[in-house]
mmCIF file of N, CA and C in Angstrom:
data_model
loop_
_atom_site.group_PDB
_atom_site.id
_atom_site.type_symbol
_atom_site.label_atom_id
_atom_site.label_comp_id
_atom_site.label_asym_id
_atom_site.label_seq_id
_atom_site.Cartn_x
_atom_site.Cartn_y
_atom_site.Cartn_z
ATOM 1 N N MET A 1 18.539 -30.038 49.538
ATOM 2 C CA MET A 1 19.108 -30.005 48.215
ATOM 3 C C MET A 1 20.416 -30.778 48.219
ATOM 4 N N THR A 2 20.642 -31.595 47.217
ATOM 5 C CA THR A 2 21.855 -32.400 47.153
ATOM 6 C C THR A 2 22.887 -31.729 46.268
ATOM 7 N N ASN A 3 24.058 -32.327 46.205
ATOM 8 C CA ASN A 3 25.120 -31.806 45.343
ATOM 9 C C ASN A 3 25.008 -32.329 43.920
ATOM 10 N N ASP A 4 23.931 -33.003 43.597
ATOM 11 C CA ASP A 4 23.716 -33.559 42.265
ATOM 12 C C ASP A 4 23.512 -32.428 41.260
ATOM 13 N N PRO A 5 24.377 -32.320 40.216
ATOM 14 C CA PRO A 5 24.249 -31.207 39.260
ATOM 15 C C PRO A 5 23.019 -31.299 38.376
ATOM 16 N N THR A 6 22.366 -32.476 38.314
ATOM 17 C CA THR A 6 21.186 -32.610 37.465
ATOM 18 C C THR A 6 19.907 -32.237 38.192
ATOM 19 N N ASN A 7 20.006 -31.821 39.455
ATOM 20 C CA ASN A 7 18.837 -31.427 40.231
ATOM 21 C C ASN A 7 18.178 -30.207 39.585
ATOM 22 N N LYS A 8 16.888 -30.311 39.281
ATOM 23 C CA LYS A 8 16.187 -29.251 38.559
ATOM 24 C C LYS A 8 15.834 -28.060 39.453
ATOM 25 N N GLU A 9 16.116 -28.134 40.760
ATOM 26 C CA GLU A 9 15.763 -27.064 41.682
ATOM 27 C C GLU A 9 16.847 -26.002 41.811
ATOM 28 N N ILE A 10 17.859 -26.041 40.964
ATOM 29 C CA ILE A 10 18.935 -25.058 41.025
ATOM 30 C C ILE A 10 18.355 -23.692 40.664
ATOM 31 N N LYS A 11 18.543 -22.695 41.521
ATOM 32 C CA LYS A 11 17.936 -21.385 41.314
ATOM 33 C C LYS A 11 18.933 -20.320 40.879
ATOM 34 N N LYS A 12 20.216 -20.618 40.906
ATOM 35 C CA LYS A 12 21.216 -19.609 40.596
ATOM 36 C C LYS A 12 21.522 -19.596 39.099
ATOM 37 N N GLY A 13 22.042 -18.475 38.626
ATOM 38 C CA GLY A 13 22.558 -18.399 37.268
ATOM 39 C C GLY A 13 21.524 -18.023 36.226
ATOM 40 N N ARG A 14 22.052 -17.593 35.092
ATOM 41 C CA ARG A 14 21.210 -17.195 33.967
ATOM 42 C C ARG A 14 20.615 -18.425 33.292
ATOM 43 N N ILE A 15 19.501 -18.226 32.603
ATOM 44 C CA ILE A 15 18.893 -19.271 31.789
ATOM 45 C C ILE A 15 18.822 -18.742 30.365
ATOM 46 N N LEU A 16 19.365 -19.520 29.421
ATOM 47 C CA LEU A 16 19.374 -19.141 28.012
ATOM 48 C C LEU A 16 18.704 -20.229 27.183
ATOM 49 N N THR A 17 18.224 -19.862 26.006
ATOM 50 C CA THR A 17 17.594 -20.804 25.091
ATOM 51 C C THR A 17 18.400 -20.851 23.804
ATOM 52 N N GLY A 18 18.679 -22.067 23.331
ATOM 53 C CA GLY A 18 19.455 -22.202 22.109
ATOM 54 C C GLY A 18 19.247 -23.554 21.457
ATOM 55 N N MET A 19 20.018 -23.790 20.381
ATOM 56 C CA MET A 19 19.903 -24.993 19.575
ATOM 57 C C MET A 19 21.132 -25.873 19.782
ATOM 58 N N VAL A 20 20.908 -27.183 19.938
ATOM 59 C CA VAL A 20 22.023 -28.122 20.065
ATOM 60 C C VAL A 20 22.664 -28.282 18.689
ATOM 61 N N VAL A 21 23.975 -28.020 18.599
ATOM 62 C CA VAL A 21 24.683 -28.135 17.322
ATOM 63 C C VAL A 21 25.677 -29.288 17.317
ATOM 64 N N SER A 22 25.973 -29.870 18.490
ATOM 65 C CA SER A 22 26.868 -31.023 18.555
ATOM 66 C C SER A 22 26.526 -31.858 19.777
ATOM 67 N N ASP A 23 26.514 -33.191 19.573
ATOM 68 C CA ASP A 23 26.294 -34.108 20.694
ATOM 69 C C ASP A 23 27.318 -35.240 20.678
ATOM 70 N N LYS A 24 28.492 -34.988 20.124
ATOM 71 C CA LYS A 24 29.519 -36.015 19.945
ATOM 72 C C LYS A 24 30.249 -36.381 21.229
ATOM 73 N N MET A 25 30.274 -35.477 22.211
ATOM 74 C CA MET A 25 31.007 -35.745 23.449
ATOM 75 C C MET A 25 30.113 -36.480 24.444
ATOM 76 N N ASN A 26 30.741 -37.272 25.298
ATOM 77 C CA ASN A 26 29.995 -38.013 26.308
ATOM 78 C C ASN A 26 29.514 -37.062 27.404
ATOM 79 N N LYS A 27 28.202 -37.082 27.674
ATOM 80 C CA LYS A 27 27.555 -36.263 28.706
ATOM 81 C C LYS A 27 27.705 -34.763 28.474
ATOM 82 N N THR A 28 27.953 -34.354 27.233
ATOM 83 C CA THR A 28 28.117 -32.936 26.908
ATOM 84 C C THR A 28 27.464 -32.639 25.563
ATOM 85 N N VAL A 29 26.793 -31.497 25.468
ATOM 86 C CA VAL A 29 26.285 -31.004 24.192
ATOM 87 C C VAL A 29 26.788 -29.583 24.001
ATOM 88 N N VAL A 30 26.891 -29.170 22.737
ATOM 89 C CA VAL A 30 27.256 -27.794 22.425
ATOM 90 C C VAL A 30 25.977 -27.092 21.991
ATOM 91 N N VAL A 31 25.649 -26.000 22.685
ATOM 92 C CA VAL A 31 24.419 -25.253 22.423
ATOM 93 C C VAL A 31 24.791 -23.897 21.844
ATOM 94 N N GLU A 32 24.167 -23.561 20.703
ATOM 95 C CA GLU A 32 24.429 -22.290 20.033
ATOM 96 C C GLU A 32 23.319 -21.303 20.392
ATOM 97 N N ILE A 33 23.733 -20.145 20.912
ATOM 98 C CA ILE A 33 22.800 -19.092 21.308
ATOM 99 C C ILE A 33 22.936 -17.944 20.312
ATOM 100 N N THR A 34 21.829 -17.557 19.683
ATOM 101 C CA THR A 34 21.830 -16.445 18.738
ATOM 102 C C THR A 34 20.938 -15.337 19.285
ATOM 103 N N ARG A 35 21.466 -14.112 19.274
ATOM 104 C CA ARG A 35 20.669 -12.974 19.730
ATOM 105 C C ARG A 35 20.920 -11.788 18.818
ATOM 106 N N LEU A 36 19.982 -10.852 18.801
ATOM 107 C CA LEU A 36 20.124 -9.639 18.004
ATOM 108 C C LEU A 36 20.678 -8.524 18.873
ATOM 109 N N ARG A 37 21.556 -7.743 18.284
ATOM 110 C CA ARG A 37 22.124 -6.602 18.990
ATOM 111 C C ARG A 37 22.058 -5.392 18.073
ATOM 112 N N LYS A 38 21.840 -4.230 18.646
ATOM 113 C CA LYS A 38 21.727 -2.998 17.877
ATOM 114 C C LYS A 38 23.056 -2.260 17.923
ATOM 115 N N HIS A 39 23.550 -1.853 16.758
ATOM 116 C CA HIS A 39 24.794 -1.097 16.703
ATOM 117 C C HIS A 39 24.564 0.277 17.326
ATOM 118 N N PRO A 40 25.455 0.709 18.239
ATOM 119 C CA PRO A 40 25.206 1.972 18.947
ATOM 120 C C PRO A 40 25.193 3.212 18.055
ATOM 121 N N LYS A 41 26.007 3.217 17.009
ATOM 122 C CA LYS A 41 26.078 4.402 16.156
ATOM 123 C C LYS A 41 25.124 4.315 14.968
ATOM 124 N N TYR A 42 25.121 3.165 14.281
ATOM 125 C CA TYR A 42 24.374 3.050 13.030
ATOM 126 C C TYR A 42 22.957 2.512 13.209
ATOM 127 N N LYS A 43 22.608 2.082 14.411
ATOM 128 C CA LYS A 43 21.256 1.632 14.755
ATOM 129 C C LYS A 43 20.788 0.427 13.946
ATOM 130 N N LYS A 44 21.708 -0.300 13.343
ATOM 131 C CA LYS A 44 21.354 -1.491 12.591
ATOM 132 C C LYS A 44 21.459 -2.704 13.512
ATOM 133 N N TYR A 45 20.516 -3.637 13.354
ATOM 134 C CA TYR A 45 20.548 -4.861 14.142
ATOM 135 C C TYR A 45 21.406 -5.901 13.439
ATOM 136 N N PHE A 46 22.171 -6.657 14.227
ATOM 137 C CA PHE A 46 22.979 -7.736 13.678
ATOM 138 C C PHE A 46 22.983 -8.904 14.651
ATOM 139 N N LYS A 47 23.255 -10.102 14.119
ATOM 140 C CA LYS A 47 23.227 -11.315 14.926
ATOM 141 C C LYS A 47 24.554 -11.531 15.627
ATOM 142 N N ILE A 48 24.464 -11.970 16.872
ATOM 143 C CA ILE A 48 25.640 -12.408 17.614
ATOM 144 C C ILE A 48 25.385 -13.862 17.993
ATOM 145 N N THR A 49 26.326 -14.742 17.656
ATOM 146 C CA THR A 49 26.189 -16.160 17.936
ATOM 147 C C THR A 49 27.308 -16.609 18.853
ATOM 148 N N ARG A 50 26.948 -17.321 19.919
ATOM 149 C CA ARG A 50 27.932 -17.884 20.842
ATOM 150 C C ARG A 50 27.607 -19.349 21.071
ATOM 151 N N LYS A 51 28.645 -20.130 21.327
ATOM 152 C CA LYS A 51 28.467 -21.552 21.604
ATOM 153 C C LYS A 51 28.895 -21.845 23.032
ATOM 154 N N PHE A 52 28.071 -22.624 23.722
ATOM 155 C CA PHE A 52 28.357 -23.012 25.098
ATOM 156 C C PHE A 52 28.333 -24.527 25.205
ATOM 157 N N LYS A 53 29.266 -25.093 25.965
ATOM 158 C CA LYS A 53 29.230 -26.514 26.280
ATOM 159 C C LYS A 53 28.368 -26.687 27.520
ATOM 160 N N ALA A 54 27.421 -27.622 27.450
ATOM 161 C CA ALA A 54 26.488 -27.837 28.556
ATOM 162 C C ALA A 54 26.453 -29.309 28.939
ATOM 163 N N HIS A 55 26.264 -29.573 30.225
ATOM 164 C CA HIS A 55 26.228 -30.935 30.750
ATOM 165 C C HIS A 55 24.887 -31.584 30.427
ATOM 166 N N ASP A 56 24.944 -32.812 29.898
ATOM 167 C CA ASP A 56 23.762 -33.608 29.567
ATOM 168 C C ASP A 56 23.996 -34.996 30.155
ATOM 169 N N GLU A 57 23.558 -35.213 31.371
ATOM 170 C CA GLU A 57 23.902 -36.417 32.139
ATOM 171 C C GLU A 57 23.567 -37.717 31.416
ATOM 172 N N ASN A 58 22.401 -37.806 30.786
ATOM 173 C CA ASN A 58 21.953 -39.067 30.186
ATOM 174 C C ASN A 58 22.098 -39.111 28.672
ATOM 175 N N ASN A 59 22.779 -38.152 28.077
ATOM 176 C CA ASN A 59 22.947 -38.083 26.617
ATOM 177 C C ASN A 59 21.594 -38.149 25.903
ATOM 178 N N THR A 60 20.618 -37.383 26.364
ATOM 179 C CA THR A 60 19.266 -37.454 25.814
ATOM 180 C C THR A 60 19.008 -36.455 24.691
ATOM 181 N N TYR A 61 19.784 -35.397 24.586
ATOM 182 C CA TYR A 61 19.503 -34.343 23.612
ATOM 183 C C TYR A 61 20.322 -34.561 22.352
ATOM 184 N N ARG A 62 19.704 -34.309 21.199
ATOM 185 C CA ARG A 62 20.324 -34.549 19.901
ATOM 186 C C ARG A 62 20.450 -33.245 19.118
ATOM 187 N N ILE A 63 21.203 -33.295 18.031
ATOM 188 C CA ILE A 63 21.399 -32.127 17.174
ATOM 189 C C ILE A 63 20.043 -31.641 16.663
ATOM 190 N N GLY A 64 19.821 -30.342 16.756
ATOM 191 C CA GLY A 64 18.574 -29.744 16.296
ATOM 192 C C GLY A 64 17.557 -29.509 17.391
ATOM 193 N N ASP A 65 17.766 -30.073 18.574
ATOM 194 C CA ASP A 65 16.843 -29.852 19.688
ATOM 195 C C ASP A 65 16.992 -28.426 20.210
ATOM 196 N N LYS A 66 15.873 -27.786 20.499
ATOM 197 C CA LYS A 66 15.891 -26.459 21.115
ATOM 198 C C LYS A 66 15.788 -26.671 22.620
ATOM 199 N N VAL A 67 16.790 -26.179 23.364
ATOM 200 C CA VAL A 67 16.882 -26.475 24.794
ATOM 201 C C VAL A 67 17.105 -25.210 25.614
ATOM 202 N N ASN A 68 16.804 -25.308 26.902
ATOM 203 C CA ASN A 68 17.145 -24.277 27.878
ATOM 204 C C ASN A 68 18.383 -24.742 28.626
ATOM 205 N N ILE A 69 19.340 -23.826 28.825
ATOM 206 C CA ILE A 69 20.521 -24.146 29.614
ATOM 207 C C ILE A 69 20.623 -23.150 30.759
ATOM 208 N N GLN A 70 21.202 -23.610 31.872
ATOM 209 C CA GLN A 70 21.326 -22.765 33.053
ATOM 210 C C GLN A 70 22.773 -22.758 33.518
ATOM 211 N N GLU A 71 23.214 -21.595 33.970
ATOM 212 C CA GLU A 71 24.572 -21.417 34.459
ATOM 213 C C GLU A 71 24.736 -22.118 35.810
ATOM 214 N N ILE A 72 25.844 -22.869 35.962
ATOM 215 C CA ILE A 72 26.138 -23.575 37.213
ATOM 216 C C ILE A 72 27.611 -23.408 37.545
ATOM 217 N N ARG A 73 28.054 -24.093 38.591
ATOM 218 C CA ARG A 73 29.472 -24.074 38.953
ATOM 219 C C ARG A 73 30.285 -24.730 37.832
ATOM 220 N N PRO A 74 31.573 -24.419 37.709
ATOM 221 C CA PRO A 74 32.393 -25.057 36.673
ATOM 222 C C PRO A 74 32.475 -26.570 36.866
ATOM 223 N N MET A 75 32.195 -27.312 35.800
ATOM 224 C CA MET A 75 32.290 -28.767 35.846
ATOM 225 C C MET A 75 33.573 -29.254 35.188
ATOM 226 N N SER A 76 34.131 -28.446 34.303
ATOM 227 C CA SER A 76 35.400 -28.758 33.648
ATOM 228 C C SER A 76 35.975 -27.434 33.148
ATOM 229 N N LYS A 77 37.000 -27.507 32.320
ATOM 230 C CA LYS A 77 37.668 -26.288 31.864
ATOM 231 C C LYS A 77 36.715 -25.352 31.115
ATOM 232 N N TYR A 78 35.827 -25.916 30.297
ATOM 233 C CA TYR A 78 34.939 -25.082 29.483
ATOM 234 C C TYR A 78 33.453 -25.280 29.775
ATOM 235 N N LYS A 79 33.105 -26.239 30.598
ATOM 236 C CA LYS A 79 31.696 -26.574 30.818
ATOM 237 C C LYS A 79 31.182 -25.914 32.089
ATOM 238 N N ARG A 80 30.309 -24.892 31.928
ATOM 239 C CA ARG A 80 29.741 -24.155 33.049
ATOM 240 C C ARG A 80 28.226 -24.017 32.936
ATOM 241 N N TRP A 81 27.603 -24.869 32.154
ATOM 242 C CA TRP A 81 26.163 -24.825 31.924
ATOM 243 C C TRP A 81 25.604 -26.236 32.042
ATOM 244 N N ILE A 82 24.311 -26.328 32.331
ATOM 245 C CA ILE A 82 23.621 -27.611 32.381
ATOM 246 C C ILE A 82 22.325 -27.474 31.593
ATOM 247 N N VAL A 83 21.972 -28.536 30.857
ATOM 248 C CA VAL A 83 20.719 -28.532 30.106
ATOM 249 C C VAL A 83 19.593 -28.823 31.092
ATOM 250 N N ILE A 84 18.593 -27.939 31.130
ATOM 251 C CA ILE A 84 17.493 -28.131 32.079
ATOM 252 C C ILE A 84 16.215 -28.607 31.399
ATOM 253 N N GLY A 85 16.193 -28.679 30.063
ATOM 254 C CA GLY A 85 15.024 -29.230 29.385
ATOM 255 C C GLY A 85 14.848 -28.700 27.980
ATOM 256 N N LYS A 86 13.969 -29.390 27.243
ATOM 257 C CA LYS A 86 13.617 -28.953 25.892
ATOM 258 C C LYS A 86 12.602 -27.831 25.961
ATOM 259 N N VAL A 87 12.590 -27.031 24.913
ATOM 260 C CA VAL A 87 11.619 -25.938 24.830
ATOM 261 C C VAL A 87 10.396 -26.442 24.096
#
């Protein structure tokens, strides 16, 4: 295994699925993850949305693409995910 961050054989870290909402940065996309959570007292479900910056080596993913991202070592101050493919 090499130190190349785009290697698809990385086995560590969580894998999440979300939508690309920004591709303006070089080699970086912003992926929005939406999930449902149940309120502990009132038992009502509500949406929680988070945005993650993910590494995109070849700038291949565009706004609206549904992608899988995987947790990796920190690549910059806010970038700790890598795009591993479209869904």
